[in-house]
Short mmCIF file of C-alpha atoms and ligand atoms in Angstrom, two decimals:
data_model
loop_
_atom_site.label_atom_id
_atom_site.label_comp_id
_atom_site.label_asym_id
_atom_site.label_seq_id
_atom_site.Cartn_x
_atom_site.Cartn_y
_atom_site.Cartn_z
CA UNK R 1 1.08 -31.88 -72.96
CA UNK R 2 0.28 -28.78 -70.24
CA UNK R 3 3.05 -28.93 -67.55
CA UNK R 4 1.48 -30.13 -64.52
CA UNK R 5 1.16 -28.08 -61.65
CA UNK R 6 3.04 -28.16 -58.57
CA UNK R 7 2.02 -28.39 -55.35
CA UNK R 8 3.42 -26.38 -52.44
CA UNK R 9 3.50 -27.45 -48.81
CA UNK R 10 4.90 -25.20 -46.36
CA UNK R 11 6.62 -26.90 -43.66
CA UNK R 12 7.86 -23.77 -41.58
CA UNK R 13 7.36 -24.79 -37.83
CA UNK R 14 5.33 -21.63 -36.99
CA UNK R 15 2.72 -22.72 -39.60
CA UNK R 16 2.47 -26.41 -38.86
CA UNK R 17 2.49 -25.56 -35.03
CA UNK R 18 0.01 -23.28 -35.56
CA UNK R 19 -2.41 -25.41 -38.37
CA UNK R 20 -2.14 -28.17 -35.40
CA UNK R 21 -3.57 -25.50 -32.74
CA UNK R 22 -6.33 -24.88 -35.59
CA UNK R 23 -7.11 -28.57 -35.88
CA UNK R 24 -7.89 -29.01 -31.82
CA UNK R 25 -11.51 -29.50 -31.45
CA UNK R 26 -11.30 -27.32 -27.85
CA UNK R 27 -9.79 -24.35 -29.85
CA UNK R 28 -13.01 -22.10 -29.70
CA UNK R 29 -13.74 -19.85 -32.12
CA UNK R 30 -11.63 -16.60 -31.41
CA UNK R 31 -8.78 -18.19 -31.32
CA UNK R 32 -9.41 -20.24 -34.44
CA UNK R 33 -9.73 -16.89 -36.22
CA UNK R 34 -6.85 -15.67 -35.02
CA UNK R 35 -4.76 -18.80 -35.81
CA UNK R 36 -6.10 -18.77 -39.15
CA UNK R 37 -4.93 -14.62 -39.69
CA UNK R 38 -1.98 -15.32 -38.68
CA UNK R 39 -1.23 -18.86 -40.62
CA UNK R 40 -2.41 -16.89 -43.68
CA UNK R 41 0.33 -13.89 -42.85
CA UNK R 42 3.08 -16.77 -42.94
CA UNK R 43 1.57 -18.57 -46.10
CA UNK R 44 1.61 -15.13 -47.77
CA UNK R 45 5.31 -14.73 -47.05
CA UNK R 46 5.56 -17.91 -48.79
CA UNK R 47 3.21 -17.70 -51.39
CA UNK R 48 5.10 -14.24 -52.40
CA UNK R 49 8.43 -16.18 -52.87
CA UNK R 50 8.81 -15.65 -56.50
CA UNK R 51 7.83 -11.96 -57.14
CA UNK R 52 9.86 -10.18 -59.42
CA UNK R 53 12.47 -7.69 -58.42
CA UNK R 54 13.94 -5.00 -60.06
CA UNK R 55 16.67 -2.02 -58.96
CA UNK R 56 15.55 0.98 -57.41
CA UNK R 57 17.67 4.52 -56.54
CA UNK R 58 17.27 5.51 -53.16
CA UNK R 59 19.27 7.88 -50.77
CA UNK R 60 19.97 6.66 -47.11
CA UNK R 61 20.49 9.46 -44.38
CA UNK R 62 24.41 7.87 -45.45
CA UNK R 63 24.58 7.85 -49.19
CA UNK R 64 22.66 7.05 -52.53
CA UNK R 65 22.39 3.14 -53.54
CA UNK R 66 20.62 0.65 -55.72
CA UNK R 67 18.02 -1.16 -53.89
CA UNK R 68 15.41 -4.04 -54.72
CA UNK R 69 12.44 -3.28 -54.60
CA UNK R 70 8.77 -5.59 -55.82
CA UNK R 71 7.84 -5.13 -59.19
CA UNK R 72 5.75 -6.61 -61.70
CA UNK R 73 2.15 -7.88 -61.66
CA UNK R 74 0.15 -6.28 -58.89
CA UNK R 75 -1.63 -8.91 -56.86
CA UNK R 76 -5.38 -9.42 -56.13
CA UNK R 77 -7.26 -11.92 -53.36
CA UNK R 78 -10.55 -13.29 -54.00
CA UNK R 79 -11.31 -15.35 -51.55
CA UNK R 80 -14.37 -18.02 -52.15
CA UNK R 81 -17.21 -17.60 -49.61
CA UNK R 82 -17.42 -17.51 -47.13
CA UNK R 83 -14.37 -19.84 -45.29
CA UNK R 84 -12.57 -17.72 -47.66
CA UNK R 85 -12.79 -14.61 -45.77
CA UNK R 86 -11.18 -16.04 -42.90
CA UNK R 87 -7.77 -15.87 -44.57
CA UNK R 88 -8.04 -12.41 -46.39
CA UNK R 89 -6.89 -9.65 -43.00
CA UNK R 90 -4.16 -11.85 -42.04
CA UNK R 91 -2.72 -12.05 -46.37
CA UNK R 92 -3.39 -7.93 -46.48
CA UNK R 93 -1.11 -7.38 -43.16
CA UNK R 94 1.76 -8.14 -45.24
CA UNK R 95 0.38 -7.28 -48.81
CA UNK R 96 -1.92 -4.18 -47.82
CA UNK R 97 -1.65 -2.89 -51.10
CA UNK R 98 -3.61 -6.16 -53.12
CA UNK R 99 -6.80 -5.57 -54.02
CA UNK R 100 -9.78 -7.79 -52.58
CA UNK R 101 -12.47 -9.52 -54.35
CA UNK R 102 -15.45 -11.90 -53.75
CA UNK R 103 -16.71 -15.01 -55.48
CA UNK R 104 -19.78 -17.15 -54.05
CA UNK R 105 -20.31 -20.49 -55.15
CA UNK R 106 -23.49 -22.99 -54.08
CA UNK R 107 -23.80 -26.55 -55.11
CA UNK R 108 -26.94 -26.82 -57.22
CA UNK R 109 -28.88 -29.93 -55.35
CA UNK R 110 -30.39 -31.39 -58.80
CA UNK R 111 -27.23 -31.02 -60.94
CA UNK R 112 -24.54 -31.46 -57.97
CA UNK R 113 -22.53 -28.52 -59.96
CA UNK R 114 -21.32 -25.61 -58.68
CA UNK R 115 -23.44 -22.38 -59.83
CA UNK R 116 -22.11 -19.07 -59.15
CA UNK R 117 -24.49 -16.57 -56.84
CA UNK R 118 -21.68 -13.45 -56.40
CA UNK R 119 -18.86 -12.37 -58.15
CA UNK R 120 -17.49 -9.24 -57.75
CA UNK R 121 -13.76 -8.56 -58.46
CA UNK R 122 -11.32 -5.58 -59.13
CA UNK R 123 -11.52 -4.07 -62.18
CA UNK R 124 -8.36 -4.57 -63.37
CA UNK R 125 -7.98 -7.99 -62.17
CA UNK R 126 -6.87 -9.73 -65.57
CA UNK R 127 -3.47 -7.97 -65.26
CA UNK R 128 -3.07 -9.03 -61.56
CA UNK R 129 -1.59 -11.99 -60.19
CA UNK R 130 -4.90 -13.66 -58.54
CA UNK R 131 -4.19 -15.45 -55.01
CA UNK R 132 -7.33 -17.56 -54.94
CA UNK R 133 -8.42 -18.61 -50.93
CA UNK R 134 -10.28 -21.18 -49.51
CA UNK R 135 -9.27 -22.43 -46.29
CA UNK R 136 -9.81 -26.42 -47.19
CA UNK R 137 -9.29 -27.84 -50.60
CA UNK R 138 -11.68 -31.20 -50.30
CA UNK R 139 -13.18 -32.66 -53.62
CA UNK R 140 -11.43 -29.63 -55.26
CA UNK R 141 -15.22 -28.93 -57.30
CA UNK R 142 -15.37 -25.37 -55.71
CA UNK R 143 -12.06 -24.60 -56.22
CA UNK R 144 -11.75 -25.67 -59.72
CA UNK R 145 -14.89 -24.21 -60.25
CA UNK R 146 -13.93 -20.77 -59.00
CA UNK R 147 -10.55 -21.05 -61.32
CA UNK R 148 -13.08 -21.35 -64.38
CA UNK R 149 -14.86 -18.30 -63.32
CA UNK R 150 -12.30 -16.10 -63.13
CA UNK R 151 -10.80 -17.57 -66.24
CA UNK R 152 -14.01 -16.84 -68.10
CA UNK R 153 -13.64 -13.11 -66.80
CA UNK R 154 -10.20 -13.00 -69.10
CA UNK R 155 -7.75 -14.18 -65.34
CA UNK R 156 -5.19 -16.13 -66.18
CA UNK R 157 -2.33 -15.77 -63.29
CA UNK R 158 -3.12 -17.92 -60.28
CA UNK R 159 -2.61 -19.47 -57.39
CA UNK R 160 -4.73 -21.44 -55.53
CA UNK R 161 -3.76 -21.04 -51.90
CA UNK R 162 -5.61 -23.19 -48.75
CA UNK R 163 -4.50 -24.21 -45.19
CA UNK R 164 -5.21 -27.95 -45.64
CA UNK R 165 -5.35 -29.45 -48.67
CA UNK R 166 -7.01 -33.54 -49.43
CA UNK R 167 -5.11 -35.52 -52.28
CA UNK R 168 -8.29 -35.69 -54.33
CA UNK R 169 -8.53 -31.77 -54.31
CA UNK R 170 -5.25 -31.28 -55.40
CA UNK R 171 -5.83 -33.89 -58.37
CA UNK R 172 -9.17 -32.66 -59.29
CA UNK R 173 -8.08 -28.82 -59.33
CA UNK R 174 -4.90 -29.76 -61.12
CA UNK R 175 -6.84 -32.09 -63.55
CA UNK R 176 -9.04 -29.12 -64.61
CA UNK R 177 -6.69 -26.66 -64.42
CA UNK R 178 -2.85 -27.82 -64.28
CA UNK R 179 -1.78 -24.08 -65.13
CA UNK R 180 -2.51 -23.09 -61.35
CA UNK R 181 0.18 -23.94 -58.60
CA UNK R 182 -1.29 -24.84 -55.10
CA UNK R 183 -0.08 -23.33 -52.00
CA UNK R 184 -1.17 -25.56 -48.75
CA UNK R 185 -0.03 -25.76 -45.24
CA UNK R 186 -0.65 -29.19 -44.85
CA UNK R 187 -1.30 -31.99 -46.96
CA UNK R 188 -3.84 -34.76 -45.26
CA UNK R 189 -5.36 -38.39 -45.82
CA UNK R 190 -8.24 -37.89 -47.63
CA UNK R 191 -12.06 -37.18 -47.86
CA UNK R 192 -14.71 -38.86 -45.33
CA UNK R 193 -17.82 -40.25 -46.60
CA UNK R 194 -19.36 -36.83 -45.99
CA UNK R 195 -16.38 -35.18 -47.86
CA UNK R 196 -15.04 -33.61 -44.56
CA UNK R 197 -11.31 -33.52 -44.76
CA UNK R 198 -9.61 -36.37 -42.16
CA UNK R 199 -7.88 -35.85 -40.22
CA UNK R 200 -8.47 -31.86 -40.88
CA UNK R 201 -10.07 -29.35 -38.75
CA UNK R 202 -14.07 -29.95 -39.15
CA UNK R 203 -15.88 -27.58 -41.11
CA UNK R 204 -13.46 -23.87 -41.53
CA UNK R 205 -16.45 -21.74 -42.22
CA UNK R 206 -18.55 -23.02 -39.11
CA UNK R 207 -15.00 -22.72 -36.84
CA UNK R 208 -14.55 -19.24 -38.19
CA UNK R 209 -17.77 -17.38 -37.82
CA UNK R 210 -18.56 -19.62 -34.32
CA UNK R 211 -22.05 -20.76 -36.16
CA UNK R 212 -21.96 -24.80 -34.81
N1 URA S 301 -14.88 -27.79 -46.03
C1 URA S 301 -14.56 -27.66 -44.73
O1 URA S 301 -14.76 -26.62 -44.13
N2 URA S 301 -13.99 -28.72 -44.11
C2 URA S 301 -13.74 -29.88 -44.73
O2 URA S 301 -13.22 -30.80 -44.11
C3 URA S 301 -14.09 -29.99 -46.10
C4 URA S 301 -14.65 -28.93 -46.71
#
């Protein structure tokens, strides 16, 4: 049986504080954005945790040592559009050096399933360590959806990483895809009948780009 994936929360006080300021209906819209940069800063510290290390010879003004320094996979975002965007600048001010791509996803209105309308992602993104972002993981559809596509396109290493994060997400996405950890700052009680996350923050995209 595949090993079930895990499920991070990250409890740091910054974060919650800060997902709480995020959830505050008077919060306008500049504000929002920069809560969200900056919650997706201290997720990426997080989400980083486990990167591989290895020595590295460097000399100080004082004297020559062995230092740690990252190594390993290289990392790629791709966030899924567009409430995705919101938490790329605030993940690349502490990994500048991933590489960015873009995947668009509609729900087709006969079928209900997820179709594809953009997809553009580094070249070399099968040997990269893909942090996959989407601000709210709801019924989990897009999200497990998006994991497919990138599979397809030979992506195998990732991590699904969100700021709020409904139980049936996390089962759907890890019922489709139990290979792929998820990262979430906080973990709420479920899905309204319109599929809006309760108590969550209304709808990230709209919040974001001030367009309700
Ligand atoms: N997408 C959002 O932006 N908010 C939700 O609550 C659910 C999905």
């Amino acid at each position: 049986m595949a090993e079930q994936g895990k499920v991070f929360v990250f409890d740091h006080p910054l974060i919650q504080h800060k997902v709480t300021r995020m959830r505050d209906v008077n919060t306008p819209t500049k504000e929002f954005r920069e809560l969200a940069n900056e919650v997706s800063l201290l997720m990426a510290y997080e989400v980083t945790r486990d990167l591989p290390l290895s020595d590295v010879e460097v000399e100080t003004p004082v004297q020559k040592g062995v230092f740690k320094e990252v190594s390993g996979k290289k990392l790629a975002l791709v966030p899924i559009l567009r409430a995705g965007l919101g938490m790329v600048d605030g993940m690349l001010s502490i990994i500048p050096s991933a590489k960015v791509g873009h995947i668009g996803l509609y729900r087709d209105p006969e079928t209900v399933e997820p179709v594809e309308y953009y997809c553009k992602l580094p070249e070399d993104s099968a040997s990269r360590t893909v942090i996959l972002l989407d601000p709210m993981l709801a019924t989990g559809g897009s999200a497990a959806a998006a994991v497919s596509f990138l599979k397809e396109r030979g992506i195998n290493d990732i991590k699904f990483c969100c700021i709020i994060a409904a139980p049936e997400g996390i089962q759907e996405l890890h019922r489709q895809h139990p290979d792929v950890n998820i990262y979430c700052a906080a973990e709420d009680e479920g899905l309204n009948e319109h599929f809006y996350i309760y108590p969550g923050l209304g709808d990230a995209g709209d919040r974001l780009f001030g367009t309700k």
